[in-house]
């Protein structure tokens, strides 16, 4: 009995630092934000109470709800495009690049992570601007007669996001592909399956955990990002993080900003629950 008690104490001792850190820097701040979301403003004064007006306002005012839809649409587009581009790249590195060169290939793949996120966004703004590289090249080739309006649009935001998340997804998918034994593909081909059938019924199902993990990370980082939509998308089409910052910076409406943040976290939680449930079913 004493040995079991000592083992439990040791376990709690090992867990305690991480548990205290989580409580101090996540649970308590989130609880404070949740309580603040039920407050309301009277002039410039925050009045505490149990008032659901901020949540009612979100679901009844189209401008507020539209910000969530914009975030979801952009995130879905970015996730799909990034997956379509990252999977072939990961497969090429895993199966086509010789083993001795794969580390170099991965190093080149993660180079965008070495530069500042803000710097990358401003670099894309210079590339996609009216006097940027893209418009100058298209004008020089005679493809267009006038510069295209790419910057300060959803397209620019998607391009900036995809540039970042393709590399992240490549790493997560590569980690799954490199663990696959070539015997799986050989067995499928021996049974008469072609390359497409082998990919659909063997390789893809075995690598779906990596795909789902990468997609979830992309979803979380993309839907909560403020910098890229602000720099590349401007304020023409607000996302939920931009709307939260507007409430904090311009309006000083901390209760509404807290309610919007809680809603954003609820969306991320639902995405996590869906991913975790799918992965559990996938393992059966």
mmCIF file of C-alpha atoms in Angstrom, residues 27-260:
data_model
loop_
_atom_site.group_PDB
_atom_site.id
_atom_site.type_symbol
_atom_site.label_atom_id
_atom_site.label_comp_id
_atom_site.label_asym_id
_atom_site.label_seq_id
_atom_site.Cartn_x
_atom_site.Cartn_y
_atom_site.Cartn_z
ATOM 1 C CA UNK A 27 -7.579 27.822 -17.114
ATOM 2 C CA UNK A 28 -7.607 30.994 -14.997
ATOM 3 C CA UNK A 29 -7.265 33.424 -17.962
ATOM 4 C CA UNK A 30 -9.949 31.561 -19.878
ATOM 5 C CA UNK A 31 -12.287 31.606 -16.863
ATOM 6 C CA UNK A 32 -11.720 35.353 -16.500
ATOM 7 C CA UNK A 33 -12.429 35.876 -20.203
ATOM 8 C CA UNK A 34 -15.576 33.748 -19.993
ATOM 9 C CA UNK A 35 -16.884 35.784 -17.056
ATOM 10 C CA UNK A 36 -16.062 39.033 -18.853
ATOM 11 C CA UNK A 37 -17.985 37.867 -21.927
ATOM 12 C CA UNK A 38 -21.208 38.015 -19.854
ATOM 13 C CA UNK A 39 -20.553 41.607 -18.811
ATOM 14 C CA UNK A 40 -21.686 44.691 -20.719
ATOM 15 C CA UNK A 41 -20.630 48.265 -21.257
ATOM 16 C CA UNK A 42 -22.348 51.285 -19.797
ATOM 17 C CA UNK A 43 -20.574 54.128 -21.501
ATOM 18 C CA UNK A 44 -16.932 53.209 -20.990
ATOM 19 C CA UNK A 45 -17.506 51.263 -17.782
ATOM 20 C CA UNK A 46 -17.587 47.454 -17.766
ATOM 21 C CA UNK A 47 -20.505 46.220 -15.666
ATOM 22 C CA UNK A 48 -20.199 42.644 -14.470
ATOM 23 C CA UNK A 49 -23.197 40.334 -14.482
ATOM 24 C CA UNK A 50 -24.777 37.438 -16.320
ATOM 25 C CA UNK A 51 -25.808 39.150 -19.549
ATOM 26 C CA UNK A 52 -25.999 37.083 -22.756
ATOM 27 C CA UNK A 53 -26.385 40.200 -24.863
ATOM 28 C CA UNK A 54 -22.927 39.865 -26.431
ATOM 29 C CA UNK A 55 -23.708 36.371 -27.718
ATOM 30 C CA UNK A 56 -27.177 37.400 -28.909
ATOM 31 C CA UNK A 57 -25.626 40.329 -30.714
ATOM 32 C CA UNK A 58 -23.129 38.049 -32.436
ATOM 33 C CA UNK A 59 -25.780 35.730 -33.818
ATOM 34 C CA UNK A 60 -28.207 38.511 -34.766
ATOM 35 C CA UNK A 61 -25.880 41.095 -36.313
ATOM 36 C CA UNK A 62 -24.807 39.959 -39.772
ATOM 37 C CA UNK A 63 -21.556 41.966 -39.730
ATOM 38 C CA UNK A 64 -20.359 40.059 -36.658
ATOM 39 C CA UNK A 65 -21.497 36.626 -37.784
ATOM 40 C CA UNK A 66 -20.065 37.235 -41.265
ATOM 41 C CA UNK A 67 -16.587 37.546 -39.741
ATOM 42 C CA UNK A 68 -16.845 33.963 -38.473
ATOM 43 C CA UNK A 69 -18.047 32.768 -41.881
ATOM 44 C CA UNK A 70 -15.129 34.569 -43.558
ATOM 45 C CA UNK A 71 -12.692 32.892 -41.182
ATOM 46 C CA UNK A 72 -14.207 29.451 -41.787
ATOM 47 C CA UNK A 73 -14.255 29.890 -45.569
ATOM 48 C CA UNK A 74 -10.648 31.102 -45.742
ATOM 49 C CA UNK A 75 -9.507 28.337 -43.396
ATOM 50 C CA UNK A 76 -11.281 25.649 -45.438
ATOM 51 C CA UNK A 77 -9.799 26.928 -48.715
ATOM 52 C CA UNK A 78 -6.301 27.163 -47.247
ATOM 53 C CA UNK A 79 -6.502 23.684 -45.701
ATOM 54 C CA UNK A 80 -7.668 22.021 -48.923
ATOM 55 C CA UNK A 81 -5.124 23.769 -51.152
ATOM 56 C CA UNK A 82 -2.306 23.106 -48.685
ATOM 57 C CA UNK A 83 -3.196 19.409 -48.513
ATOM 58 C CA UNK A 84 -3.323 19.090 -52.295
ATOM 59 C CA UNK A 85 0.121 20.668 -52.610
ATOM 60 C CA UNK A 86 1.761 19.147 -49.530
ATOM 61 C CA UNK A 87 0.915 15.483 -50.083
ATOM 62 C CA UNK A 88 2.728 15.150 -53.444
ATOM 63 C CA UNK A 89 5.685 17.118 -52.086
ATOM 64 C CA UNK A 90 5.914 14.863 -49.019
ATOM 65 C CA UNK A 91 5.596 11.767 -51.214
ATOM 66 C CA UNK A 92 8.377 12.964 -53.523
ATOM 67 C CA UNK A 93 10.699 13.574 -50.582
ATOM 68 C CA UNK A 94 9.830 10.239 -48.946
ATOM 69 C CA UNK A 95 9.844 7.979 -52.023
ATOM 70 C CA UNK A 96 11.775 9.702 -54.801
ATOM 71 C CA UNK A 97 14.556 11.587 -53.052
ATOM 72 C CA UNK A 98 17.479 9.334 -52.024
ATOM 73 C CA UNK A 99 17.724 8.786 -48.280
ATOM 74 C CA UNK A 100 21.001 10.685 -48.004
ATOM 75 C CA UNK A 101 19.403 13.798 -49.538
ATOM 76 C CA UNK A 102 16.113 13.730 -47.645
ATOM 77 C CA UNK A 103 17.390 15.767 -44.714
ATOM 78 C CA UNK A 104 18.551 18.467 -47.099
ATOM 79 C CA UNK A 105 15.172 18.402 -48.854
ATOM 80 C CA UNK A 106 13.379 18.777 -45.526
ATOM 81 C CA UNK A 107 15.739 21.578 -44.567
ATOM 82 C CA UNK A 108 14.853 23.433 -47.761
ATOM 83 C CA UNK A 109 11.168 22.763 -47.088
ATOM 84 C CA UNK A 110 11.275 24.420 -43.657
ATOM 85 C CA UNK A 111 13.263 27.468 -44.763
ATOM 86 C CA UNK A 112 10.144 29.695 -44.650
ATOM 87 C CA UNK A 113 9.948 29.010 -40.904
ATOM 88 C CA UNK A 114 13.323 30.698 -40.456
ATOM 89 C CA UNK A 115 12.017 34.144 -41.361
ATOM 90 C CA UNK A 116 9.667 36.296 -39.352
ATOM 91 C CA UNK A 117 5.972 35.691 -39.926
ATOM 92 C CA UNK A 118 5.418 39.443 -40.299
ATOM 93 C CA UNK A 119 8.311 39.761 -42.752
ATOM 94 C CA UNK A 120 6.876 36.962 -44.914
ATOM 95 C CA UNK A 121 3.494 38.643 -45.013
ATOM 96 C CA UNK A 122 4.964 41.990 -46.029
ATOM 97 C CA UNK A 123 7.122 40.245 -48.627
ATOM 98 C CA UNK A 124 3.974 38.767 -50.196
ATOM 99 C CA UNK A 125 2.392 42.221 -50.094
ATOM 100 C CA UNK A 126 5.286 43.523 -52.191
ATOM 101 C CA UNK A 127 5.013 40.582 -54.586
ATOM 102 C CA UNK A 128 1.242 40.860 -55.041
ATOM 103 C CA UNK A 129 0.905 44.652 -55.048
ATOM 104 C CA UNK A 130 0.000 46.713 -58.094
ATOM 105 C CA UNK A 131 3.693 47.407 -58.693
ATOM 106 C CA UNK A 132 4.744 43.980 -57.475
ATOM 107 C CA UNK A 133 6.550 41.166 -59.216
ATOM 108 C CA UNK A 134 3.385 39.349 -60.351
ATOM 109 C CA UNK A 135 1.775 42.355 -62.026
ATOM 110 C CA UNK A 136 5.026 43.500 -63.603
ATOM 111 C CA UNK A 137 5.640 40.032 -65.033
ATOM 112 C CA UNK A 138 2.102 39.736 -66.420
ATOM 113 C CA UNK A 139 2.258 43.240 -67.881
ATOM 114 C CA UNK A 140 5.647 42.537 -69.424
ATOM 115 C CA UNK A 141 4.344 39.348 -71.045
ATOM 116 C CA UNK A 142 1.290 41.167 -72.366
ATOM 117 C CA UNK A 143 -1.104 38.873 -70.491
ATOM 118 C CA UNK A 144 -2.931 41.802 -68.866
ATOM 119 C CA UNK A 145 -3.390 45.426 -69.864
ATOM 120 C CA UNK A 146 -3.828 46.816 -66.347
ATOM 121 C CA UNK A 147 -2.444 45.706 -62.973
ATOM 122 C CA UNK A 148 -4.561 43.159 -61.120
ATOM 123 C CA UNK A 149 -6.021 43.932 -57.701
ATOM 124 C CA UNK A 150 -4.515 41.031 -55.771
ATOM 125 C CA UNK A 151 -3.292 42.679 -52.576
ATOM 126 C CA UNK A 152 -5.901 43.522 -49.932
ATOM 127 C CA UNK A 153 -8.122 40.662 -51.121
ATOM 128 C CA UNK A 154 -9.038 37.182 -49.935
ATOM 129 C CA UNK A 155 -6.807 35.754 -52.666
ATOM 130 C CA UNK A 156 -3.747 37.442 -51.174
ATOM 131 C CA UNK A 157 -4.639 36.142 -47.717
ATOM 132 C CA UNK A 158 -5.010 32.586 -49.030
ATOM 133 C CA UNK A 159 -1.678 32.775 -50.887
ATOM 134 C CA UNK A 160 0.130 33.977 -47.759
ATOM 135 C CA UNK A 161 -1.415 31.249 -45.632
ATOM 136 C CA UNK A 162 -0.754 28.464 -48.170
ATOM 137 C CA UNK A 163 2.904 29.467 -48.437
ATOM 138 C CA UNK A 164 3.278 28.821 -44.722
ATOM 139 C CA UNK A 165 1.038 25.815 -44.164
ATOM 140 C CA UNK A 166 2.198 23.733 -47.128
ATOM 141 C CA UNK A 167 5.513 23.322 -45.337
ATOM 142 C CA UNK A 168 3.839 22.385 -42.058
ATOM 143 C CA UNK A 169 1.634 19.773 -43.730
ATOM 144 C CA UNK A 170 4.586 18.426 -45.689
ATOM 145 C CA UNK A 171 6.391 17.637 -42.455
ATOM 146 C CA UNK A 172 3.420 15.894 -40.804
ATOM 147 C CA UNK A 173 2.590 13.833 -43.899
ATOM 148 C CA UNK A 174 6.249 12.972 -44.542
ATOM 149 C CA UNK A 175 6.546 11.660 -40.974
ATOM 150 C CA UNK A 176 3.806 9.128 -41.792
ATOM 151 C CA UNK A 177 4.991 8.251 -45.285
ATOM 152 C CA UNK A 178 8.556 7.536 -44.227
ATOM 153 C CA UNK A 179 7.310 4.934 -41.709
ATOM 154 C CA UNK A 180 5.413 2.945 -44.336
ATOM 155 C CA UNK A 181 7.016 -0.328 -45.324
ATOM 156 C CA UNK A 182 7.378 -0.718 -49.103
ATOM 157 C CA UNK A 183 6.013 -4.222 -48.647
ATOM 158 C CA UNK A 184 2.473 -2.783 -48.408
ATOM 159 C CA UNK A 185 2.652 -1.397 -51.926
ATOM 160 C CA UNK A 186 4.340 -4.524 -53.237
ATOM 161 C CA UNK A 187 1.649 -6.753 -51.717
ATOM 162 C CA UNK A 188 -1.103 -4.641 -53.259
ATOM 163 C CA UNK A 189 0.551 -4.753 -56.669
ATOM 164 C CA UNK A 190 1.032 -8.513 -56.386
ATOM 165 C CA UNK A 191 -2.716 -8.779 -55.847
ATOM 166 C CA UNK A 192 -3.356 -6.892 -59.063
ATOM 167 C CA UNK A 193 -3.831 -3.340 -57.797
ATOM 168 C CA UNK A 194 -2.520 -0.528 -59.983
ATOM 169 C CA UNK A 195 -0.770 2.578 -58.713
ATOM 170 C CA UNK A 196 -3.972 4.551 -58.238
ATOM 171 C CA UNK A 197 -5.750 1.681 -56.461
ATOM 172 C CA UNK A 198 -2.692 1.088 -54.272
ATOM 173 C CA UNK A 199 -2.651 4.735 -53.277
ATOM 174 C CA UNK A 200 -6.409 4.905 -52.610
ATOM 175 C CA UNK A 201 -6.768 1.662 -50.670
ATOM 176 C CA UNK A 202 -3.357 1.225 -49.014
ATOM 177 C CA UNK A 203 -1.120 4.290 -48.802
ATOM 178 C CA UNK A 204 -3.752 6.973 -48.223
ATOM 179 C CA UNK A 205 -5.621 5.158 -45.413
ATOM 180 C CA UNK A 206 -2.343 4.410 -43.624
ATOM 181 C CA UNK A 207 -1.239 8.049 -43.810
ATOM 182 C CA UNK A 208 -4.581 9.642 -42.939
ATOM 183 C CA UNK A 209 -3.616 10.184 -39.262
ATOM 184 C CA UNK A 210 -0.801 12.443 -40.431
ATOM 185 C CA UNK A 211 -3.089 14.182 -42.898
ATOM 186 C CA UNK A 212 -5.760 14.799 -40.258
ATOM 187 C CA UNK A 213 -3.178 15.982 -37.721
ATOM 188 C CA UNK A 214 -1.687 18.416 -40.207
ATOM 189 C CA UNK A 215 -5.121 19.589 -41.310
ATOM 190 C CA UNK A 216 -6.154 20.222 -37.709
ATOM 191 C CA UNK A 217 -2.981 22.204 -36.994
ATOM 192 C CA UNK A 218 -3.580 24.198 -40.154
ATOM 193 C CA UNK A 219 -7.172 24.852 -39.106
ATOM 194 C CA UNK A 220 -6.217 26.044 -35.629
ATOM 195 C CA UNK A 221 -3.348 28.287 -36.718
ATOM 196 C CA UNK A 222 -5.210 29.678 -39.710
ATOM 197 C CA UNK A 223 -8.554 30.502 -38.091
ATOM 198 C CA UNK A 224 -6.859 32.214 -35.151
ATOM 199 C CA UNK A 225 -4.359 34.213 -37.195
ATOM 200 C CA UNK A 226 -4.556 38.005 -37.184
ATOM 201 C CA UNK A 227 -1.368 39.120 -38.910
ATOM 202 C CA UNK A 228 -1.774 37.637 -42.403
ATOM 203 C CA UNK A 229 -5.410 38.742 -42.971
ATOM 204 C CA UNK A 230 -4.573 42.187 -41.615
ATOM 205 C CA UNK A 231 -1.511 42.710 -43.829
ATOM 206 C CA UNK A 232 -2.539 40.886 -46.998
ATOM 207 C CA UNK A 233 -6.321 41.058 -46.776
ATOM 208 C CA UNK A 234 -6.651 44.538 -45.361
ATOM 209 C CA UNK A 235 -9.947 45.479 -43.756
ATOM 210 C CA UNK A 236 -12.098 44.777 -46.806
ATOM 211 C CA UNK A 237 -13.223 41.377 -45.524
ATOM 212 C CA UNK A 238 -12.886 41.032 -41.778
ATOM 213 C CA UNK A 239 -12.061 37.735 -40.132
ATOM 214 C CA UNK A 240 -12.976 36.937 -36.538
ATOM 215 C CA UNK A 241 -9.500 37.721 -35.095
ATOM 216 C CA UNK A 242 -9.552 41.078 -36.893
ATOM 217 C CA UNK A 243 -12.993 41.794 -35.466
ATOM 218 C CA UNK A 244 -11.755 40.951 -31.981
ATOM 219 C CA UNK A 245 -8.834 43.349 -32.355
ATOM 220 C CA UNK A 246 -11.171 46.081 -33.601
ATOM 221 C CA UNK A 247 -13.315 45.685 -30.480
ATOM 222 C CA UNK A 248 -10.224 45.933 -28.293
ATOM 223 C CA UNK A 249 -8.417 48.728 -30.108
ATOM 224 C CA UNK A 250 -11.091 51.051 -31.459
ATOM 225 C CA UNK A 251 -14.255 50.379 -29.474
ATOM 226 C CA UNK A 252 -12.753 49.315 -26.169
ATOM 227 C CA UNK A 253 -15.566 46.786 -25.900
ATOM 228 C CA UNK A 254 -13.791 44.151 -23.850
ATOM 229 C CA UNK A 255 -16.953 42.135 -23.038
ATOM 230 C CA UNK A 256 -17.855 41.734 -26.731
ATOM 231 C CA UNK A 257 -14.230 40.921 -27.591
ATOM 232 C CA UNK A 258 -14.247 38.274 -24.857
ATOM 233 C CA UNK A 259 -17.477 36.770 -26.202
ATOM 234 C CA UNK A 260 -16.008 36.632 -29.722
#
